[in-house]
Tab-separated table of C-alpha atoms in Angstrom:
chain	number	residue	atom	x	y	z
K	84	MET	CA	135.075	209.077	74.530
K	85	THR	CA	134.303	211.429	71.860
K	86	ASP	CA	133.420	208.832	69.265
K	87	GLU	CA	131.044	206.920	71.693
K	88	MET	CA	129.378	210.430	72.622
K	89	GLU	CA	128.443	210.773	68.887
K	90	LYS	CA	126.760	207.467	69.216
K	91	LEU	CA	124.945	208.001	72.154
K	92	SER	CA	121.367	209.580	72.576
K	93	ALA	CA	121.299	213.317	73.601
K	94	GLU	CA	120.221	212.182	77.057
K	95	ASP	CA	122.893	209.594	77.637
K	96	ARG	CA	125.364	212.058	76.436
K	97	GLN	CA	124.235	214.652	78.674
K	98	ILE	CA	124.573	212.071	81.762
K	99	ALA	CA	128.135	211.026	80.437
K	100	ALA	CA	129.204	214.634	80.221
K	101	MET	CA	128.120	215.312	83.666
K	102	LEU	CA	129.594	212.769	85.450
K	103	ASN	CA	132.775	213.458	83.482
K	104	ALA	CA	132.604	217.232	84.471
K	105	MET	CA	132.304	216.372	88.149
K	106	PRO	CA	135.104	217.535	90.321
K	107	ARG	CA	137.600	215.062	91.353
K	108	VAL	CA	138.895	214.469	94.859
K	109	ALA	CA	142.493	213.942	95.658
K	110	ALA	CA	144.178	211.846	98.200
K	111	PRO	CA	145.280	213.630	101.429
K	112	PRO	CA	148.693	214.569	101.787
K	113	ASP	CA	149.564	211.783	104.558
K	114	PHE	CA	148.277	209.368	102.155
K	115	GLU	CA	151.650	207.356	101.266
K	116	HIS	CA	152.842	207.833	105.185
K	117	LYS	CA	149.607	206.062	106.244
K	118	VAL	CA	149.875	203.368	103.704
K	119	ARG	CA	153.550	202.737	104.625
K	120	GLY	CA	152.391	202.527	108.410
K	121	ARG	CA	149.634	200.012	107.450
K	122	ILE	CA	152.580	197.806	105.508
K	123	ALA	CA	154.715	197.873	108.473
K	124	GLY	CA	152.056	197.029	110.899
K	125	ARG	CA	151.057	193.916	108.269
K	126	ARG	CA	154.610	192.730	108.417
K	127	GLN	CA	154.981	192.646	112.007
K	128	SER	CA	151.785	191.050	112.535
K	129	ALA	CA	152.722	188.281	109.952
K	130	GLY	CA	155.885	187.778	111.106
K	131	SER	CA	154.649	187.033	114.495
K	132	GLY	CA	151.566	185.221	113.296
K	133	TRP	CA	152.805	181.661	113.825
K	134	ARG	CA	153.635	182.572	117.383
K	135	ILE	CA	149.964	182.489	118.052
K	136	PHE	CA	149.497	178.931	117.097
K	137	LEU	CA	152.503	177.773	118.806
K	138	PRO	CA	150.545	177.020	122.032
K	139	ALA	CA	148.351	175.120	120.037
K	140	PHE	CA	150.813	173.124	118.142
K	141	ALA	CA	152.552	172.235	121.474
K	142	ALA	CA	148.863	170.960	122.808
K	143	VAL	CA	148.215	169.012	120.014
K	144	PHE	CA	151.649	167.237	119.950
K	145	LEU	CA	151.608	166.593	123.553
K	146	VAL	CA	148.156	164.770	123.306
K	147	ALA	CA	149.567	162.848	120.554
K	148	LEU	CA	152.775	161.860	122.380
K	149	GLY	CA	150.347	160.955	125.120
K	150	ALA	CA	147.925	158.770	123.053
K	151	VAL	CA	150.923	156.955	121.676
K	152	LEU	CA	152.396	156.031	125.022
K	153	TYR	CA	148.930	154.924	126.254
K	154	LEU	CA	148.241	152.616	123.412
K	155	GLY	CA	151.980	151.451	123.538
K	156	VAL	CA	151.311	150.506	127.321
K	157	LEU	CA	147.932	149.075	126.490
K	158	SER	CA	149.407	146.719	123.928
K	159	SER	CA	152.187	145.601	125.805
K	160	THR	CA	149.868	144.805	128.879
K	161	ASP	CA	147.835	142.824	126.337
K	162	VAL	CA	150.689	140.467	125.717
K	163	ALA	CA	151.898	140.073	129.383
K	164	ASP	CA	148.330	139.375	130.266
K	165	VAL	CA	148.058	136.229	127.985
K	166	PRO	CA	148.485	133.288	130.263
K	167	PRO	CA	150.939	130.254	129.095
K	168	ILE	CA	148.679	127.457	127.799
K	169	ALA	CA	149.841	125.063	130.660
K	170	GLN	CA	148.533	127.517	133.077
K	171	ALA	CA	145.075	127.622	131.649
K	172	PRO	CA	142.510	128.835	134.410
K	173	THR	CA	139.613	126.835	133.173
K	174	PRO	CA	138.986	123.738	131.241
K	175	ALA	CA	136.806	123.721	128.054
K	176	PRO	CA	133.213	124.076	129.340
K	177	MET	CA	131.236	121.113	129.765
K	178	PRO	CA	127.744	121.527	128.492
K	179	GLN	CA	124.910	121.492	130.877
K	180	SER	CA	122.594	119.829	128.704
K	181	VAL	CA	122.511	117.154	125.810
K	182	PRO	CA	120.596	117.275	122.960
K	183	GLU	CA	117.393	115.042	123.293
K	184	PRO	CA	117.876	112.002	121.129
K	185	THR	CA	115.659	111.064	118.489
K	186	VAL	CA	115.985	107.368	118.660
K	187	GLN	CA	114.443	105.040	120.869
K	188	LEU	CA	116.106	105.044	124.337
K	189	PRO	CA	117.141	101.739	125.865
K	190	GLU	CA	116.588	100.539	129.511
K	191	THR	CA	119.861	101.532	130.744
K	192	THR	CA	120.247	103.920	133.462
K	193	GLU	CA	124.019	104.515	133.865
K	194	VAL	CA	125.682	107.866	134.275
K	195	ALA	CA	128.519	107.325	131.960
K	196	THR	CA	131.057	109.737	131.301
K	197	VAL	CA	134.219	108.960	129.089
K	198	VAL	CA	137.762	109.735	130.511
K	199	ASN	CA	140.800	110.616	129.001
K	200	ASP	CA	142.918	109.389	131.090
K	201	ASN	CA	144.264	105.765	131.950
K	202	ARG	CA	141.996	105.683	135.058
K	203	ALA	CA	139.055	104.410	133.270
K	204	ALA	CA	136.195	103.488	135.044
K	205	PRO	CA	135.454	99.936	135.305
K	206	ASN	CA	133.809	98.381	132.671
K	207	ASP	CA	131.156	96.762	134.927
K	208	GLY	CA	129.569	99.653	135.615
K	209	VAL	CA	129.408	101.140	132.270
K	210	ALA	CA	126.679	100.520	129.684
K	211	GLU	CA	127.725	102.946	126.991
K	212	ARG	CA	130.580	104.910	126.206
K	213	VAL	CA	130.953	107.830	123.572
K	214	ALA	CA	133.623	107.901	121.219
K	215	PRO	CA	136.094	110.482	121.828
K	216	PRO	CA	137.088	112.992	118.943
K	217	GLN	CA	138.597	111.161	116.289
K	218	ARG	CA	141.713	113.336	116.452
K	219	ARG	CA	145.158	111.615	117.776
K	220	PRO	CA	143.646	107.996	116.854
K	221	GLU	CA	147.176	106.603	117.843
K	222	ARG	CA	146.488	107.426	121.294
K	223	ARG	CA	142.854	105.898	121.149
K	224	ALA	CA	143.993	102.637	119.422
K	225	GLY	CA	143.441	100.626	122.650
K	226	ARG	CA	140.138	102.036	123.382
K	227	GLU	CA	138.165	101.437	120.114
K	228	GLU	CA	135.981	99.183	121.932
K	229	GLN	CA	134.880	101.770	124.053
K	230	ILE	CA	133.828	104.271	121.175
K	231	GLU	CA	131.662	101.840	119.341
K	232	GLY	CA	128.693	103.452	118.176
K	233	GLY	CA	129.141	106.623	119.911
K	234	GLY	CA	129.159	110.027	118.646
K	235	SER	CA	131.428	112.843	118.299
K	236	VAL	CA	130.917	116.583	119.787
K	237	ASP	CA	132.845	119.521	119.060
K	238	ARG	CA	134.644	121.752	121.387
K	239	ALA	CA	131.563	123.565	122.199
K	240	GLY	CA	129.740	120.224	123.127
K	241	SER	CA	127.377	120.257	120.126
K	242	PRO	CA	127.052	116.928	118.275
K	243	VAL	CA	128.692	116.505	114.872
K	244	ASN	CA	127.588	114.433	112.349
K	245	VAL	CA	125.248	112.299	114.911
K	246	THR	CA	124.422	109.160	112.914
K	247	PRO	CA	123.344	106.608	115.467
K	248	ASP	CA	122.938	103.408	113.732
K	249	ARG	CA	121.675	101.936	116.985
K	250	PRO	CA	120.089	103.155	120.165
K	251	VAL	CA	122.462	105.179	122.363
K	252	ASN	CA	122.490	106.495	125.966
K	253	ALA	CA	120.531	109.653	126.581
K	254	ASN	CA	122.717	110.551	129.130
K	255	VAL	CA	125.689	110.809	126.943
K	256	ALA	CA	128.858	112.514	128.337
K	257	VAL	CA	130.742	115.101	126.532
K	258	PRO	CA	134.426	113.828	126.315
K	259	ASP	CA	136.870	115.879	128.615
K	260	MET	CA	138.856	117.897	126.173
K	261	ARG	CA	141.122	119.009	128.856
K	262	PRO	CA	145.009	118.833	128.076
K	263	PRO	CA	146.460	115.644	129.557
K	264	GLY	CA	147.987	116.186	132.837
K	265	PHE	CA	145.287	118.737	133.935
K	266	GLU	CA	144.818	118.300	137.597
K	267	GLY	CA	141.112	118.168	137.355
K	268	GLY	CA	141.350	115.285	134.613
K	269	GLY	CA	139.288	112.141	135.348
K	270	GLN	CA	136.721	113.752	137.462
K	271	VAL	CA	133.276	115.434	136.921
K	272	ASP	CA	131.712	117.828	139.379
K	273	SER	CA	128.314	117.592	140.955
K	274	SER	CA	126.416	119.558	138.875
K	275	GLU	CA	127.784	117.631	135.592
K	276	VAL	CA	126.546	114.463	137.225
K	277	LEU	CA	123.307	115.856	138.235
K	278	SER	CA	122.647	117.153	134.633
K	279	LEU	CA	123.579	113.770	133.184
K	280	MET	CA	121.106	112.099	135.572
K	281	GLY	CA	118.372	114.364	133.912
K	282	LEU	CA	118.043	116.928	136.838
K	283	ARG	CA	117.767	120.580	136.529
K	284	GLY	CA	117.921	122.945	139.450
K	285	GLU	CA	120.196	125.080	141.654
K	286	PHE	CA	122.459	124.631	144.529
K	287	GLN	CA	121.673	125.549	147.941
K	288	THR	CA	123.123	125.592	151.274
K	289	ASP	CA	121.660	122.123	151.946
K	290	GLY	CA	121.894	120.410	148.558
K	291	PHE	CA	120.585	120.781	144.949
K	292	LEU	CA	117.038	121.730	144.728
K	293	VAL	CA	115.667	120.321	141.929
K	294	SER	CA	113.564	122.368	139.437
K	295	SER	CA	112.689	119.621	137.026
K	296	ALA	CA	113.853	115.984	136.294
K	297	GLU	CA	113.708	114.668	132.845
K	298	ALA	CA	111.254	111.587	132.836
K	299	SER	CA	113.690	109.594	130.762
K	300	GLY	CA	116.590	110.379	133.257
K	301	ALA	CA	117.956	107.970	135.735
K	302	ALA	CA	117.075	110.362	138.886
K	303	ALA	CA	113.510	110.555	137.745
K	304	ARG	CA	113.173	106.686	137.095
K	305	ALA	CA	114.709	106.194	140.555
K	306	GLY	CA	111.817	108.537	141.875
K	307	VAL	CA	113.287	111.979	142.238
K	308	ARG	CA	110.850	114.887	141.599
K	309	ALA	CA	110.717	118.569	141.340
K	310	GLY	CA	111.223	120.122	144.615
K	311	ASP	CA	113.204	117.491	146.266
K	312	VAL	CA	116.538	118.420	147.533
K	313	VAL	CA	119.527	116.389	146.515
K	314	GLU	CA	121.719	115.808	149.620
K	315	SER	CA	124.129	113.389	148.351
K	316	LEU	CA	125.149	110.801	146.012
K	317	ASP	CA	126.342	107.368	147.006
K	318	GLY	CA	126.526	109.186	150.313
K	319	LYS	CA	128.711	111.757	149.187
K	320	LYS	CA	127.434	115.228	150.181
K	321	ILE	CA	126.126	117.087	147.163
K	322	GLU	CA	128.132	120.763	147.023
K	323	PRO	CA	128.982	122.806	143.481
K	324	GLU	CA	132.613	121.819	144.442
K	325	THR	CA	131.873	118.181	144.952
K	326	ARG	CA	133.733	116.114	142.461
K	327	PHE	CA	133.042	112.288	141.289
K	328	ALA	CA	135.253	109.888	139.499
K	329	SER	CA	134.629	109.847	135.642
K	330	GLY	CA	132.872	106.722	134.887
K	331	SER	CA	131.412	106.040	138.236
K	332	ALA	CA	128.107	104.684	138.376
K	333	ILE	CA	125.924	106.322	140.823
K	334	LYS	CA	123.943	103.776	142.780
K	335	THR	CA	121.949	105.711	145.393
K	336	ILE	CA	120.864	109.229	145.636
K	337	SER	CA	119.599	110.804	148.878
K	338	VAL	CA	116.851	113.543	148.786
K	339	ARG	CA	114.945	115.473	151.240
K	340	ARG	CA	111.249	115.698	150.439
K	341	SER	CA	108.858	117.600	152.730
K	342	GLY	CA	111.203	117.288	155.416
K	343	GLU	CA	111.608	113.749	155.197
K	344	ARG	CA	115.140	112.185	154.011
K	345	LEU	CA	114.855	109.416	151.350
K	346	THR	CA	117.412	107.130	149.787
K	347	LEU	CA	116.599	106.282	146.353
K	348	THR	CA	118.228	103.640	144.352
K	349	ILE	CA	119.095	104.193	140.789
K	350	ASN	CA	117.752	101.425	138.635
K	351	ARG	CA	120.072	99.736	136.341
N	1333	MET	CA	166.062	198.653	87.181
N	1334	ALA	CA	167.782	199.222	90.722
N	1335	SER	CA	165.913	202.220	91.775
N	1336	VAL	CA	163.083	204.652	90.537
N	1337	ASP	CA	163.748	208.126	91.167
N	1338	ARG	CA	160.248	209.580	92.515
N	1339	GLU	CA	158.989	212.234	90.152
N	1340	GLU	CA	158.852	215.552	91.908
N	1341	ASP	CA	156.228	217.021	89.309
N	1342	LYS	CA	152.919	215.312	90.164
N	1343	ALA	CA	151.003	217.736	88.019
N	1344	GLY	CA	149.890	215.013	85.861
N	1345	GLN	CA	148.473	212.769	88.393
N	1346	GLY	CA	145.988	209.936	86.996
N	1347	GLY	CA	148.569	208.601	84.201
N	1348	LYS	CA	147.981	211.357	81.540
N	1349	THR	CA	151.308	212.324	81.382
N	1350	ALA	CA	154.227	210.331	79.398
N	1351	ARG	CA	156.581	208.909	82.128
N	1352	ALA	CA	160.243	207.726	81.316
N	1353	VAL	CA	159.539	204.752	83.643
N	1354	SER	CA	156.330	202.360	82.764
N	1355	ASP	CA	153.949	201.149	85.276
N	1356	HIS	CA	155.393	197.385	84.300
N	1357	GLU	CA	158.858	198.526	85.092
N	1358	LEU	CA	157.716	199.973	88.415
N	1359	ALA	CA	155.786	197.145	89.453
N	1360	ALA	CA	158.768	194.755	88.513
N	1361	ALA	CA	161.164	196.739	90.624
N	1362	ALA	CA	158.591	197.061	93.563
N	1363	ALA	CA	158.288	193.316	93.287
N	1364	ALA	CA	161.938	193.287	93.502
N	1365	GLY	CA	161.900	195.369	96.960
N	1366	ASP	CA	162.448	198.823	95.283
N	1367	GLU	CA	160.396	200.905	97.774
N	1368	ALA	CA	160.744	204.048	95.780
N	1369	ALA	CA	159.317	202.217	92.980
N	1370	PHE	CA	156.163	201.295	94.912
N	1371	GLY	CA	156.250	204.871	95.874
N	1372	GLU	CA	156.151	206.106	92.512
N	1373	LEU	CA	153.100	203.883	91.792
N	1374	MET	CA	151.553	205.277	94.687
N	1375	ASP	CA	152.011	208.535	93.355
N	1376	ARG	CA	150.389	207.858	89.994
N	1377	TYR	CA	147.608	206.173	91.403
N	1378	ARG	CA	146.474	207.182	94.530
N	1379	ASN	CA	144.247	210.084	93.427
N	1380	GLN	CA	142.495	208.179	90.736
N	1381	ILE	CA	141.830	205.334	92.972
N	1382	THR	CA	140.447	207.722	95.816
N	1383	ASN	CA	138.330	209.475	93.396
N	1384	PHE	CA	137.048	206.200	91.981
N	1385	LEU	CA	136.234	205.029	95.705
N	1386	TYR	CA	134.668	208.541	96.670
N	1387	ARG	CA	132.348	208.409	93.652
N	1388	PHE	CA	131.525	204.541	94.317
N	1389	LEU	CA	130.997	205.258	98.136
N	1390	ASN	CA	129.894	208.897	98.349
N	1391	ASP	CA	132.061	209.003	101.509
N	1392	TYR	CA	135.391	210.504	101.168
N	1393	GLU	CA	136.777	209.110	104.552
N	1394	GLU	CA	135.733	205.650	103.616
N	1395	ALA	CA	137.156	206.140	100.149
N	1396	VAL	CA	140.706	207.073	101.541
N	1397	ASP	CA	140.623	204.423	103.859
N	1398	LEU	CA	139.846	201.717	100.920
N	1399	ALA	CA	142.215	203.608	98.787
N	1400	GLN	CA	145.174	203.104	101.321
N	1401	GLU	CA	144.209	199.341	101.823
N	1402	THR	CA	144.121	199.090	98.145
N	1403	PHE	CA	147.722	200.126	98.195
N	1404	VAL	CA	148.547	197.873	100.963
N	1405	ARG	CA	147.108	194.852	99.007
N	1406	VAL	CA	149.116	195.768	96.085
N	1407	TYR	CA	152.202	195.961	98.017
N	1408	PHE	CA	151.760	192.416	99.396
N	1409	ALA	CA	150.513	191.022	96.219
N	1410	ILE	CA	152.943	192.758	93.786
N	1411	ASP	CA	154.673	189.484	92.766
N	1412	ARG	CA	151.286	188.144	91.602
N	1413	TYR	CA	151.002	191.262	89.265
N	1414	HIS	CA	151.930	190.232	85.333
N	1415	ALA	CA	152.435	192.304	82.422
N	1416	GLY	CA	149.481	190.722	80.478
N	1417	TYR	CA	147.229	193.559	81.819
N	1418	ALA	CA	147.726	197.054	82.471
N	1419	PHE	CA	148.807	198.247	85.956
N	1420	SER	CA	145.479	200.279	86.154
N	1421	THR	CA	143.558	197.250	85.297
N	1422	TYR	CA	145.200	195.394	88.250
N	1423	ILE	CA	144.680	198.181	90.812
N	1424	TYR	CA	141.147	199.083	89.718
N	1425	ARG	CA	140.306	195.484	90.219
N	1426	ILE	CA	141.686	195.368	93.707
N	1427	ALA	CA	139.930	198.754	94.555
N	1428	SER	CA	136.644	197.417	93.110
N	1429	ASN	CA	136.382	194.360	95.029
N	1430	LEU	CA	137.371	196.172	98.347
N	1431	ALA	CA	134.755	198.747	97.209
N	1432	ILE	CA	132.134	196.005	96.743
N	1433	SER	CA	133.140	194.179	99.891
N	1434	GLU	CA	132.681	197.473	101.717
N	1435	LEU	CA	129.219	197.955	100.465
N	1436	ARG	CA	128.169	194.453	101.314
N	1437	ARG	CA	129.554	194.966	104.557
N	1438	ARG	CA	127.354	198.214	105.188
N	1439	LYS	CA	124.373	196.029	104.296
N	1440	ARG	CA	124.941	193.348	106.908
N	1441	ARG	CA	125.423	196.148	109.383
N	1442	ARG	CA	122.245	197.603	108.291
N	1443	LEU	CA	120.475	194.191	108.864
N	1444	PHE	CA	122.126	193.351	112.155
N	1445	SER	CA	122.981	196.804	113.666
N	1446	LEU	CA	124.980	195.250	116.442
N	1447	THR	CA	127.968	197.224	117.543
N	1448	GLY	CA	131.443	195.532	116.777
N	1449	LEU	CA	130.116	192.344	116.031
N	1450	PHE	CA	130.794	192.080	112.074
N	1451	LEU	CA	133.858	194.479	112.130
N	1452	ASP	CA	136.800	192.971	110.169
N	1453	ASP	CA	139.385	194.891	111.949
N	1454	PRO	CA	138.996	194.514	115.956
N	1455	SER	CA	140.727	198.061	116.374
N	1456	ASP	CA	137.758	199.604	114.261
N	1457	THR	CA	135.579	200.091	117.229
N	1458	ALA	CA	133.754	202.918	115.551
N	1459	GLU	CA	130.164	201.906	114.588
N	1460	TYR	CA	129.129	202.366	111.083
N	1461	GLN	CA	127.764	205.634	110.409
N	1462	PRO	CA	125.682	205.859	107.206
N	1463	ALA	CA	126.658	208.462	104.550
N	1464	ASP	CA	124.775	211.593	105.340
N	1465	GLY	CA	123.918	214.773	103.614
N	1466	ARG	CA	125.974	217.046	105.457
N	1467	LYS	CA	128.556	218.873	103.610
N	1468	LEU	CA	131.865	217.847	104.491
N	1469	GLN	CA	134.739	217.237	102.169
N	1470	ASP	CA	131.713	216.874	99.521
N	1471	ALA	CA	131.341	220.872	100.156
N	1472	SER	CA	134.665	221.416	98.655
N	1473	PHE	CA	134.351	219.273	95.496
N	1474	ASP	CA	130.640	219.054	95.098
N	1475	ASP	CA	129.904	222.559	95.919
N	1476	ASP	CA	126.880	222.934	93.529
N	1477	GLU	CA	123.486	221.184	94.223
N	1478	ARG	CA	123.864	219.290	90.925
N	1479	SER	CA	127.101	217.303	91.594
N	1480	ALA	CA	125.658	216.638	95.083
N	1481	ALA	CA	122.724	215.225	93.287
N	1482	ILE	CA	124.502	213.188	90.697
N	1483	GLY	CA	126.685	211.829	93.720
N	1484	LYS	CA	123.953	210.788	95.874
N	1485	ALA	CA	122.263	209.280	92.528
N	1486	ILE	CA	125.236	207.447	91.584
N	1487	ALA	CA	125.406	206.054	95.126
N	1488	THR	CA	121.930	204.550	94.763
N	1489	LEU	CA	122.846	202.372	91.799
N	1490	PRO	CA	123.063	198.726	92.167
N	1491	GLU	CA	126.954	197.973	92.354
N	1492	LYS	CA	127.122	195.827	89.219
N	1493	TYR	CA	126.034	199.155	87.253
N	1494	ARG	CA	127.834	201.653	89.668
N	1495	VAL	CA	131.320	200.129	89.235
N	1496	PRO	CA	131.430	200.342	85.327
N	1497	ILE	CA	129.581	203.711	84.817
N	1498	ILE	CA	132.154	205.288	87.189
N	1499	LEU	CA	135.088	203.692	85.346
N	1500	ARG	CA	133.514	204.746	82.281
N	1501	ASP	CA	132.266	208.336	82.492
N	1502	ILE	CA	134.472	209.332	85.502
N	1503	GLU	CA	137.620	207.737	85.413
N	1504	GLU	CA	137.601	207.471	81.588
N	1505	LEU	CA	138.855	203.833	81.059
N	1506	SER	CA	137.970	202.042	77.712
N	1507	TYR	CA	135.352	199.284	77.656
N	1508	ASP	CA	137.849	196.871	77.089
N	1509	GLU	CA	139.951	197.849	80.380
N	1510	ILE	CA	136.368	198.099	82.362
N	1511	SER	CA	135.632	194.547	80.963
N	1512	ASN	CA	139.069	193.258	82.066
N	1513	ILE	CA	138.770	194.975	85.306
N	1514	LEU	CA	135.415	193.562	86.132
N	1515	GLU	CA	136.230	190.223	84.485
N	1516	ILE	CA	133.324	190.457	82.454
N	1517	GLU	CA	132.507	190.138	78.620
N	1518	LEU	CA	132.703	193.244	76.731
N	1519	GLY	CA	129.127	193.382	75.616
N	1520	THR	CA	127.903	192.989	79.154
N	1521	THR	CA	129.903	195.679	79.868
N	1522	LYS	CA	128.529	198.226	77.605
N	1523	SER	CA	125.152	196.919	78.255
N	1524	ARG	CA	125.867	197.602	82.196
N	1525	ILE	CA	126.945	201.072	81.291
N	1526	ASN	CA	124.038	202.013	79.048
N	1527	ARG	CA	121.657	200.746	81.695
N	1528	ALA	CA	123.249	202.733	84.489
N	1529	ARG	CA	123.102	205.781	82.458
N	1530	GLY	CA	119.190	204.973	81.815
N	1531	LEU	CA	118.988	204.481	85.878
N	1532	LEU	CA	120.781	207.812	86.455
N	1533	ARG	CA	118.641	209.606	83.809
N	1534	GLU	CA	115.396	208.154	85.519
N	1535	LYS	CA	116.807	209.084	89.099
N	1536	LEU	CA	117.843	212.578	88.477
N	1537	ASP	CA	115.336	215.218	88.276
N	1538	LYS	CA	114.583	217.073	85.008
N	1539	GLU	CA	115.486	220.083	86.826
N	1540	ILE	CA	119.002	219.003	87.453
N	1541	LEU	CA	119.416	217.558	84.151
N	1542	GLY	CA	118.095	220.891	82.545
N	1543	LEU	CA	120.414	223.048	84.700
N	1544	LYS	CA	123.326	222.323	82.145
C-alpha cells in the first residue's frame, strides 16, 4: 500500500490512512459455536426437506393414476358401445327434398321409388325409375331396363354427375342404400311419400298439415293446397309410422279442408 | 491431510502470520469432511470477515450474523472452491454478496415497512431496526468522534463504491484480489476506489479531516 500512497493525492492519502487506522472489530467468543449450530440446523432441515414434498408427490401420483384409470375405462366403453353392423339401428337417411330439376318435366305424375329387393313394384305403375348406384353391377344385371336415363346419388342423397339426356321425373326417389335383408327394406314411410308428392308440412294428430305444395308436384296437380290436412293415401291413414310399399303408385289422396273431407285423384 | 491441529495462538488473526498449513490445504481437508480444518479456516478469517461486514453495514450485530452465515455458506459449498483463487477471495466474495443482499433487503423493508412480510427467515420475527447513532459496540471500537463519523460516511456510500474501498483501505487487499472478489475489471476496481475516496472526502467534514 505504500507504493500506492505515494501516487495518491494528499487528500486521498489522508482518507486512506484514516480508514486504515480505524479500529478493527473482532468476532464474539461464541462465534464458532453459533456457526456450528447453524450448520447442524441446516443439515437437519436439509435431511428432512424431501419429506415436506412427500404428500404432494403422493397426491400427484394418485391424480395421475385416477386419470389413467378413467381414460382406460372410457376407451374400453367406447369399443363396447360400437354396435355390430348387422344391428345398425338406423338406415341411411333418406333426403327430404330432391334437387330441383333444370330440365323440362314430363307430364308424369307417378310417385316412383326404387327398390333394392326382389319385390319390385309392378311396372304398370312406374313411369320412370332411377338407376341405382353403379356399384355391384353384377347384382343389377337383370334390372338394366330400370336404370336407363337415371341419375346417381351419393350416400347422402346428393346428385352425382347428373347429366340427363332426356326429361326426367322430378319426383326422383333416392335409392335405398340399406343393406340387403334389412327389415324395413322395400318400404318407405309416409313422410317420404308426401315429400315425393311435393308436399311440405308437419304431422299432427289428425294427419299431415300441408304448409306448401310444389306446383309441379303430383299432390298440387291433384288439387292439394297449403293448409289442407292430408288424412290418408289410397285410404291408408297417414301417420309418421305409416309405411308404403316402395314403387307403389298412389291413386287417391284424402284431405280435410276447412272441415270438409275431400278425396282427390292423382292424375297420371 | 487427515486432520488439522487447531492453532492455539490466534495472535496473528487476519492471515498475516506464516502458517504451516495453507488455506488451500485446509479447504481441501474441510471438503473431505475434516471438521478441524474448517474450524481452523474459521479461526483465520472470522475476525476479518466480521470487521469487513461491520464496516460495510455499520451494524455490529448484523455484521456478526452475516459473518456466521458466511461460514455456513462456505461449509456447505466448500467442495465448489477450487485453488484457482485465494481462499480469501472466495470467502470475501460470499461475504460481499451476503452484505449486498442485506442492504437490498433493508431497502425493501424501508419501502414496504410491513412487519414480517419480507423476512427470509421465518424465525426472524424481529422487525428491522435501522442503524442508530447510539454508542453500542461501536463505542468500544470507534471511541472517538472521528472514527464514528468515518464509519457513518462509509455506510452512506453506494454499495458499488463501499465494498471496494473497505476491501482496499481497511482490509488492505490488493487491487487484483478485489477485482477477483467483485468480478470486475482491474481498471474498474481502481476507478471505483478512487471515486469512493472522493465521495468520502466530500462527505467528511473538513474539521474531521483536519483532526488528524
